[in-house]
Coordinates of C-alpha atoms and ligand atoms in Angstrom, one line a residue:
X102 CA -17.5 18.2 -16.5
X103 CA -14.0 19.0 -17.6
X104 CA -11.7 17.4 -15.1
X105 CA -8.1 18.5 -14.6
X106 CA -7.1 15.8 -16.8
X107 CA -4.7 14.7 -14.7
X108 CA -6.9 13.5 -12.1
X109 CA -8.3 10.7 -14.8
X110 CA -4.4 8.9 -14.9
X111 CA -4.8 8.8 -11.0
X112 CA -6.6 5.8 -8.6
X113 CA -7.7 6.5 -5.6
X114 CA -5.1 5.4 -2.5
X115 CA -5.7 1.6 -2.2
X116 CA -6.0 0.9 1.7
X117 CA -4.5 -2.3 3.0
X118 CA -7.7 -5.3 3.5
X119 CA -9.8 -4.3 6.5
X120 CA -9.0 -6.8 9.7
X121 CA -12.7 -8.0 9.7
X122 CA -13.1 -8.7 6.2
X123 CA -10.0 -10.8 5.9
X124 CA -10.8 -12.9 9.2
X125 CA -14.2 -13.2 7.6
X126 CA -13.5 -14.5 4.2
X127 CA -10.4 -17.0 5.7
X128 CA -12.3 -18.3 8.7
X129 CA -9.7 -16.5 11.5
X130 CA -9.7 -15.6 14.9
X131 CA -6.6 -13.5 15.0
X132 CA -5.2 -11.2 12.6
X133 CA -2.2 -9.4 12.9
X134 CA -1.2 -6.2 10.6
X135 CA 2.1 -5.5 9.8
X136 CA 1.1 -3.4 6.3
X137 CA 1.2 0.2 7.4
X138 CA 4.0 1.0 9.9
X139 CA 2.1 1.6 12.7
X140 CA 3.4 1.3 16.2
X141 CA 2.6 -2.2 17.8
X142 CA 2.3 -1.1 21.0
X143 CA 0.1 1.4 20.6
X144 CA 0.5 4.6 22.6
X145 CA 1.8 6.4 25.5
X146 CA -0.9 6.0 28.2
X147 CA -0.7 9.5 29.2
X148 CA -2.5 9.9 25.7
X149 CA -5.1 8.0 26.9
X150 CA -5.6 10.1 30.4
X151 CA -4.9 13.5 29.0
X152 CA -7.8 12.8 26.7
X153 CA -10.2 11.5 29.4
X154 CA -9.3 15.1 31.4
X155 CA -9.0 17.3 28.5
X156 CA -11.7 16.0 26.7
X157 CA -12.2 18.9 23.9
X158 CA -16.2 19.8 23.2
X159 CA -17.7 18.1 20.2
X160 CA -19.5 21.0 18.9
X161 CA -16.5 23.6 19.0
X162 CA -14.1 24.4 16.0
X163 CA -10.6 23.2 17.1
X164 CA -7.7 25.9 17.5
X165 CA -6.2 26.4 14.3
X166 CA -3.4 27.8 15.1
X167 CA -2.8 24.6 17.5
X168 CA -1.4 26.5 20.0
X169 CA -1.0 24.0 23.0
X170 CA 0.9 21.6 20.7
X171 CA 2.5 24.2 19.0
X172 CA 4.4 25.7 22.7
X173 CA 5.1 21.8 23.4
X174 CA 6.8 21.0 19.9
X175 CA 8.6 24.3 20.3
X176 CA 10.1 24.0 23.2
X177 CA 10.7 20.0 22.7
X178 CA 12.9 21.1 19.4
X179 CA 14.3 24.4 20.6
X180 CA 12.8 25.9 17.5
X181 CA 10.5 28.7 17.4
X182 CA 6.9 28.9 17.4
X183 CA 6.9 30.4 14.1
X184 CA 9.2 27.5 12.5
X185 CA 6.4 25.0 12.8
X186 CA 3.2 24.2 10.7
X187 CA 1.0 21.9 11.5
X188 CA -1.3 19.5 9.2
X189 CA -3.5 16.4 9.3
X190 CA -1.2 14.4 9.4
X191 CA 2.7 14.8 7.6
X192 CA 0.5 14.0 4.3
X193 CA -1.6 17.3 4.7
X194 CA 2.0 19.5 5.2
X195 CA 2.7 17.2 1.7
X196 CA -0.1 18.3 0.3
X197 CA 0.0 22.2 1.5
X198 CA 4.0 22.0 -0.3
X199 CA 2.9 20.9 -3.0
X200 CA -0.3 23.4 -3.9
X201 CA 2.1 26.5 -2.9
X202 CA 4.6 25.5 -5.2
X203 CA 3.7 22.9 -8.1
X204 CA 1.7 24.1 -11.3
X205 CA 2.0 23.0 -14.8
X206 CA 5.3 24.1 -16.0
X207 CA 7.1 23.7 -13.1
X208 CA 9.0 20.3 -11.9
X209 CA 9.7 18.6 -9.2
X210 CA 12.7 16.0 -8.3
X211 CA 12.2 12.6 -6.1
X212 CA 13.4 9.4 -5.4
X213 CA 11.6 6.3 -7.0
X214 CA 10.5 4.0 -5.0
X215 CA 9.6 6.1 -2.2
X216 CA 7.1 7.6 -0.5
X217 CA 3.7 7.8 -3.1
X218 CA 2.8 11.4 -1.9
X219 CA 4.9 13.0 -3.4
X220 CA 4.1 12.0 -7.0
X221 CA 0.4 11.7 -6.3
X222 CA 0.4 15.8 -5.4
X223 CA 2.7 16.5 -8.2
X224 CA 0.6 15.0 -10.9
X225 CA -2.7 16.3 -9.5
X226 CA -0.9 20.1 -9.4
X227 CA 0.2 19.2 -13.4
X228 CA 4.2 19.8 -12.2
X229 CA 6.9 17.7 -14.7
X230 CA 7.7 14.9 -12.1
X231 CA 11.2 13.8 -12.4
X232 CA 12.4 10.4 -10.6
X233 CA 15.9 9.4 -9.7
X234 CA 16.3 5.6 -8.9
X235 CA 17.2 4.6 -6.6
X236 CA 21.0 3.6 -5.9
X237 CA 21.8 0.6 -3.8
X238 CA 18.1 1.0 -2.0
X239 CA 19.5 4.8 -1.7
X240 CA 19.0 8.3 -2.7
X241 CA 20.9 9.1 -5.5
X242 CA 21.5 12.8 -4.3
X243 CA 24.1 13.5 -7.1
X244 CA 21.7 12.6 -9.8
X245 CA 18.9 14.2 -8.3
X246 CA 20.9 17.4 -8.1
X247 CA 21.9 17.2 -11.2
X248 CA 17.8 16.7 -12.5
X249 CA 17.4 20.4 -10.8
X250 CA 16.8 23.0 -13.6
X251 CA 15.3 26.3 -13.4
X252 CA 12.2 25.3 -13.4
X253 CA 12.5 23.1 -10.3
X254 CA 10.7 24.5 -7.0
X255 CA 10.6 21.2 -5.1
X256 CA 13.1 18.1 -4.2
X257 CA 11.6 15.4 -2.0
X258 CA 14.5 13.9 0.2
X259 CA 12.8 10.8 2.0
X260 CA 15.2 9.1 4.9
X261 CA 14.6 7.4 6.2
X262 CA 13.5 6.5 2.8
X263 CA 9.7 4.0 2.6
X264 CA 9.5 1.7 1.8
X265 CA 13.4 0.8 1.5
X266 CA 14.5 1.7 5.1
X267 CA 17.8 3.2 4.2
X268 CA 19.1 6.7 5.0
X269 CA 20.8 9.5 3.9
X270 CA 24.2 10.1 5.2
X271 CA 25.3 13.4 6.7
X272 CA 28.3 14.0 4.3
X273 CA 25.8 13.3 0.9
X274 CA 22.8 15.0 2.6
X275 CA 25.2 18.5 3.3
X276 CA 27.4 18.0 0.4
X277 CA 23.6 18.0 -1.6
X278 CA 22.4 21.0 0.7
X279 CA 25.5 23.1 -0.4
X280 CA 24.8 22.9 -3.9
X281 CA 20.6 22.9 -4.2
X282 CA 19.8 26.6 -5.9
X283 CA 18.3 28.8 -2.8
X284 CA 15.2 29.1 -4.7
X285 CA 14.4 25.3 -4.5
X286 CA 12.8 24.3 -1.5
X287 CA 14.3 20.6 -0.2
X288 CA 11.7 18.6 1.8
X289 CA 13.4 16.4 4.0
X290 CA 10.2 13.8 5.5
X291 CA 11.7 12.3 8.3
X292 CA 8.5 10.4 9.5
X293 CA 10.9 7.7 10.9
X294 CA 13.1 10.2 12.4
X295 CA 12.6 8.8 16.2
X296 CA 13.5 5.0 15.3
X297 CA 17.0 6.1 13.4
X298 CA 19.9 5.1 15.9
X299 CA 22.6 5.6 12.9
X300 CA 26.0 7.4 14.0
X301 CA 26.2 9.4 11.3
X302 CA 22.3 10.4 11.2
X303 CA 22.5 14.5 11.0
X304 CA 20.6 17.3 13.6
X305 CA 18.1 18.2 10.7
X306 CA 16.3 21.0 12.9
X307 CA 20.0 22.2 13.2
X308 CA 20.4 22.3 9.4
X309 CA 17.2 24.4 8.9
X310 CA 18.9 27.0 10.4
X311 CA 21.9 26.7 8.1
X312 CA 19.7 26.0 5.1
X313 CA 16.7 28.8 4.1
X314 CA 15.5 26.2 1.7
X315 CA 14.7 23.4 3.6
X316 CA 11.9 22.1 5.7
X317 CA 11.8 18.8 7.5
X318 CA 8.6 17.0 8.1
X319 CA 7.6 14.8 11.4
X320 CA 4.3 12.7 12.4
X321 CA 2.9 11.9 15.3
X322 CA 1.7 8.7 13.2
X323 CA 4.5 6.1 13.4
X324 CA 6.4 5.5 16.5
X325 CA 4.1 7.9 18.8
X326 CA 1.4 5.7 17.7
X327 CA -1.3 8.1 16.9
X328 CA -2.1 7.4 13.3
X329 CA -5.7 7.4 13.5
X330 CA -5.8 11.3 14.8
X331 CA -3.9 12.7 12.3
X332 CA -1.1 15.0 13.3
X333 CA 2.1 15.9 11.5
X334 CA 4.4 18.4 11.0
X335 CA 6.8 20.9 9.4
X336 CA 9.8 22.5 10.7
X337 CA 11.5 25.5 8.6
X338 CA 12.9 29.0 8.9
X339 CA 9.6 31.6 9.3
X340 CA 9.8 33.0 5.4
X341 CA 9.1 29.6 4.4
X342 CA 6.4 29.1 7.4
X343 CA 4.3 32.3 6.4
X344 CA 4.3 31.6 2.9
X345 CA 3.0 27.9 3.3
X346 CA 0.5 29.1 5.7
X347 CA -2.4 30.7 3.7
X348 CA -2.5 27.4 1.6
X349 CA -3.4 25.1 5.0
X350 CA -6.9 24.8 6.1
X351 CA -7.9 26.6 9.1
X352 CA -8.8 24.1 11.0
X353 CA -6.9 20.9 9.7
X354 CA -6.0 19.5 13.0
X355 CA -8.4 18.6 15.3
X356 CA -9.0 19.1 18.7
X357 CA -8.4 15.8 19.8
X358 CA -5.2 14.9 17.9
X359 CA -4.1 18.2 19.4
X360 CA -5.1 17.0 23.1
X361 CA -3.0 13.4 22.0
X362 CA -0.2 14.7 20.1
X363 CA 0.8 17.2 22.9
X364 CA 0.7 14.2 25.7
X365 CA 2.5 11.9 24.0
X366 CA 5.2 14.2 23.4
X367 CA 5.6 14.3 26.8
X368 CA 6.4 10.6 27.4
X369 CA 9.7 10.1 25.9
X370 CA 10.2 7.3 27.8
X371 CA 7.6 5.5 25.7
X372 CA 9.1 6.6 22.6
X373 CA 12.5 5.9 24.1
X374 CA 11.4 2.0 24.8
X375 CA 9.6 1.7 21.3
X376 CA 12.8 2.8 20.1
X377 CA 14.5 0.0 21.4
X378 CA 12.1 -3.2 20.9
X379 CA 12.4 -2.4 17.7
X380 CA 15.4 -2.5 17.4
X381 CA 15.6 -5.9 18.6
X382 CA 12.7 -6.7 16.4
X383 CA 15.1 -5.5 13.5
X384 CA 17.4 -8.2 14.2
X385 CA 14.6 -11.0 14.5
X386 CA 14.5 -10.4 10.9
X387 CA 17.4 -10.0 10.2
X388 CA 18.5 -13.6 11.3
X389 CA 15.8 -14.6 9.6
X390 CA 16.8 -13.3 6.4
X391 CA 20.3 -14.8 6.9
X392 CA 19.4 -18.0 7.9
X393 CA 17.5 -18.2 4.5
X394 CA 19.3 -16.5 2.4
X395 CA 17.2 -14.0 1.5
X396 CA 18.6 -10.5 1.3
X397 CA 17.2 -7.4 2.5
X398 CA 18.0 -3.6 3.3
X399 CA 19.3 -2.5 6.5
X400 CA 16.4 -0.7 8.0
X401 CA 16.4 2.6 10.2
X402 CA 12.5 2.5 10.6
X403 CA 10.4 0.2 11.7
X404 CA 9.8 -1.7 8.7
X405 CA 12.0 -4.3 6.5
X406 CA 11.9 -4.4 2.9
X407 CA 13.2 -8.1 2.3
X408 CA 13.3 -10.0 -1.0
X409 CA 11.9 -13.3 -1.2
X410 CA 12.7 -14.1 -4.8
X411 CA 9.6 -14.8 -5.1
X412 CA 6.5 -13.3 -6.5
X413 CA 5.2 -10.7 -4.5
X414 CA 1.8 -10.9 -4.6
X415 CA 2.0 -14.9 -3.5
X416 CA 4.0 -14.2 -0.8
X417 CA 1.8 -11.8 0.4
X418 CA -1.5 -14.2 -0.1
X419 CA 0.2 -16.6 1.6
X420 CA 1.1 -14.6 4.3
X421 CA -2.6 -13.3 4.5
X422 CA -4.5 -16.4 4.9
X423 CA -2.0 -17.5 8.0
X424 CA -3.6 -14.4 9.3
X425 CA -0.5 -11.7 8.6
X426 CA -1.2 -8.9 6.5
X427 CA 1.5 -6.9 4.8
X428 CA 2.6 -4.8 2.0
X429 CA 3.3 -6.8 -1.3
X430 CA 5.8 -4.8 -3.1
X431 CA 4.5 -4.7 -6.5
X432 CA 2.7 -1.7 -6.2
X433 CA 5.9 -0.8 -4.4
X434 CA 8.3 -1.0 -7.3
X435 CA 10.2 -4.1 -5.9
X436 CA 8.1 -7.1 -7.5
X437 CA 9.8 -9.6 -5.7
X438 CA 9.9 -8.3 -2.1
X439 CA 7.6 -7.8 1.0
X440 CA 7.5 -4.7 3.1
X441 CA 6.9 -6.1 6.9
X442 CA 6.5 -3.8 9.9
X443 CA 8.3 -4.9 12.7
X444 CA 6.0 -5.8 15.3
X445 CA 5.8 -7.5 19.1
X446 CA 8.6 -10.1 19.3
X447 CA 5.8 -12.6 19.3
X448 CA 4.0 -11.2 15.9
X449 CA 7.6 -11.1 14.4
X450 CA 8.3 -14.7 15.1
X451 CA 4.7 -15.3 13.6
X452 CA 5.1 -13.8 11.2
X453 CA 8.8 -15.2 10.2
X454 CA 8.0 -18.6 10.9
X455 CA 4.9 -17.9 8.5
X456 CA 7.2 -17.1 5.6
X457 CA 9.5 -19.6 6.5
X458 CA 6.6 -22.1 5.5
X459 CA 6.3 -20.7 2.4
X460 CA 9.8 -20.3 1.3
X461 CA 10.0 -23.9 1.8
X462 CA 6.7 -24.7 -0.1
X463 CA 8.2 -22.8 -3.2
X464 CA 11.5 -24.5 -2.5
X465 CA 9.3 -27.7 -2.8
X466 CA 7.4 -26.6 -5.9
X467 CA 10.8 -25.5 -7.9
X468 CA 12.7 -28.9 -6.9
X469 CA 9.3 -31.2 -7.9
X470 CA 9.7 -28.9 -11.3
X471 CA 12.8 -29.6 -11.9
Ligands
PLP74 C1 3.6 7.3 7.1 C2 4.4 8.3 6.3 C3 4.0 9.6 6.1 C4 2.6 10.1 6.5 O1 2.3 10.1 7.8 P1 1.0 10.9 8.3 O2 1.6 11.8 9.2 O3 0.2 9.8 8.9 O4 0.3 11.5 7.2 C5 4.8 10.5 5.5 N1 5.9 10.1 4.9 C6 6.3 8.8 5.0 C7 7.6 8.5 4.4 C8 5.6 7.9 5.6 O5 6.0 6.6 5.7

């Protein structure tokens, strides 16, 4: 068969090790997973209720045009109806952006490391990919404006960025806005957005209106705690809406992430309290990473991207057969540090005091070396 070739410098998405299989192979009775950025305390109960009453019928196509949701998350923003797209998750509106604009012979500008979606749809669509390191754990935002050409048609903005944590000021994100050519569309994926508590973190629904060219990207995956059920999405003026629209599935989310999505919108004091544990999870490892020396970058998610100066991989093998999984960040692009989702205060101090042993193991190991 004669494959886009493209697809044969690709892998398949690795998923983190399955709970049961690790507790299987190292003999444990707990295991705690702090790999993915999911919300540790799950979701709203009202998720729960609305989808024991609601309960949508096996058998029957969901509404495609989400329209439930789509009244909730328009009214919750103050945006209108016609300003939002929907998708199976913020990956599938990723995905959507990319078929409708990427081709061979066109480029596309990012961030590296940051989110792997971006470059993943880019090379399957056979667009030029062009990445701007990273400054300081931070978008470079004048280099990546200076990478646009006329063949750009897409600039991924990730802030909070994944798997660094860090953000994009107002000033540099409008000062970039100003300048981006009107015919480049900016994505701005802000699935963090609900955990930032920065001062000078910007209204980005506010700036679609000032901007044509952007479109801002939510999920109900991270701190509403819905991952499994797959709902995300996009906020932009309508021109960019309609043209997206013919390139989404009819039916991409379904009926129950609909019923879930819409309930736990309504609990803001859920979101509201996640918010703030984990904020005061943040600083659980922060002291940690003081106490030991170890630096790291201030997060505005609910992950911490911390540098253990030691090899990744070890530190994550470690960590996995004391029963913690997490991301190793070699396949991150930061070889020597872990990323950890913040978790209960009890999984956090787990989970510290677990790489506390290890730091002091290698500590051991260097000095008997030596
Ligand atoms: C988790 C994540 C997403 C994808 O979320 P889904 O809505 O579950 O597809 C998108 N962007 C970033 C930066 C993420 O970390």
């Amino acid at each position: 068969m004669r494959w886009k070739k493209q697809l044969l410098t690709l892998t398949p998405y690795q998923p983190g090790k399955s709970i049961e299989s690790v507790k299987k192979q190292y003999k444990l009775d707990q295991i705690i997973k702090l790999a993915s950025n999911e919300n540790p305390f799950g979701c709203s109960s009202k998720v729960h209720s609305a989808l024991q009453s609601q309960q949508p019928g096996f058998a029957i196509y969901p509404d495609g045009y989400a329209t439930t949701l789509r009244e909730s998350v328009a009214s919750f923003l103050k945006v209108n109806q016609d300003e939002l797209i929907f998708g199976n998750g913020s990956d599938n509106i990723i995905q959507i952006i990319s078929r409708s604009l990427l081709h061979p012979g066109a480029n596309t500008v990012m961030a590296t490391p940051s989110f792997s979606q971006y470059k993943h749809n880019a090379v399957i669509e056979g667009a030029e990919i062009k990445e701007i390191p990273l400054l300081d754990g931070q978008h470079d935002l004048e280099k990546m404006y200076a990478a646009i050409d006329d063949h750009t048609n897409v600039v991924w903005v990730c802030s909070p960025n994944n798997p660094t944590g860090t953000y994009v000021s107002k000033n540099n994100l409008i000062t970039f806005l100003d300048k981006v050519p009107a015919h480049v569309l900016v994505v701005l994926d802000e699935a963090y957005y609900e955990y930032v508590f920065a001062d000078d973190y910007y209204d980005s629904i506010e700036l679609t209106r000032t901007y044509s060219n952007l479109i801002v990207l939510r999920t109900f995956s991270k701190i509403y705690g819905l991952a499994s059920l797959r709902v995300g999405y996009g906020v932009a003026n309508r021109s960019i809406i309609q043209a997206l629209e013919p390139a989404r599935e009819p039916f991409n989310v379904n009926s129950f992430g609909q019923v879930a999505a819409q309930a736990a919108l309504c609990d803001q004091e859920f979101v509201q309290n996640c918010k703030e544990k984990n904020r005061q999870g943040l600083t659980q490892f922060y002291e940690f990473c003081e106490r030991h020396n170890l630096s790291y970058y201030p997060s505005q998610t609910n992950f911490v991207l911390i540098d253990i100066k030691a090899d990744a991989n070890q530190g994550f093998q470690y960590l996995l057969e004391k029963g913690y999984i997490v991301r190793s960040g070699k396949a991150l692009g930061f070889p020597t540090s872990l990323r950890i989702t913040v978790g209960s205060s009890d999984q956090n101090e787990g989970v510290l005091n677990a790489l506390g042993e290890f730091l002091t193991k290698q500590n051991t190991e260097k000095l008997s070396k030596n």
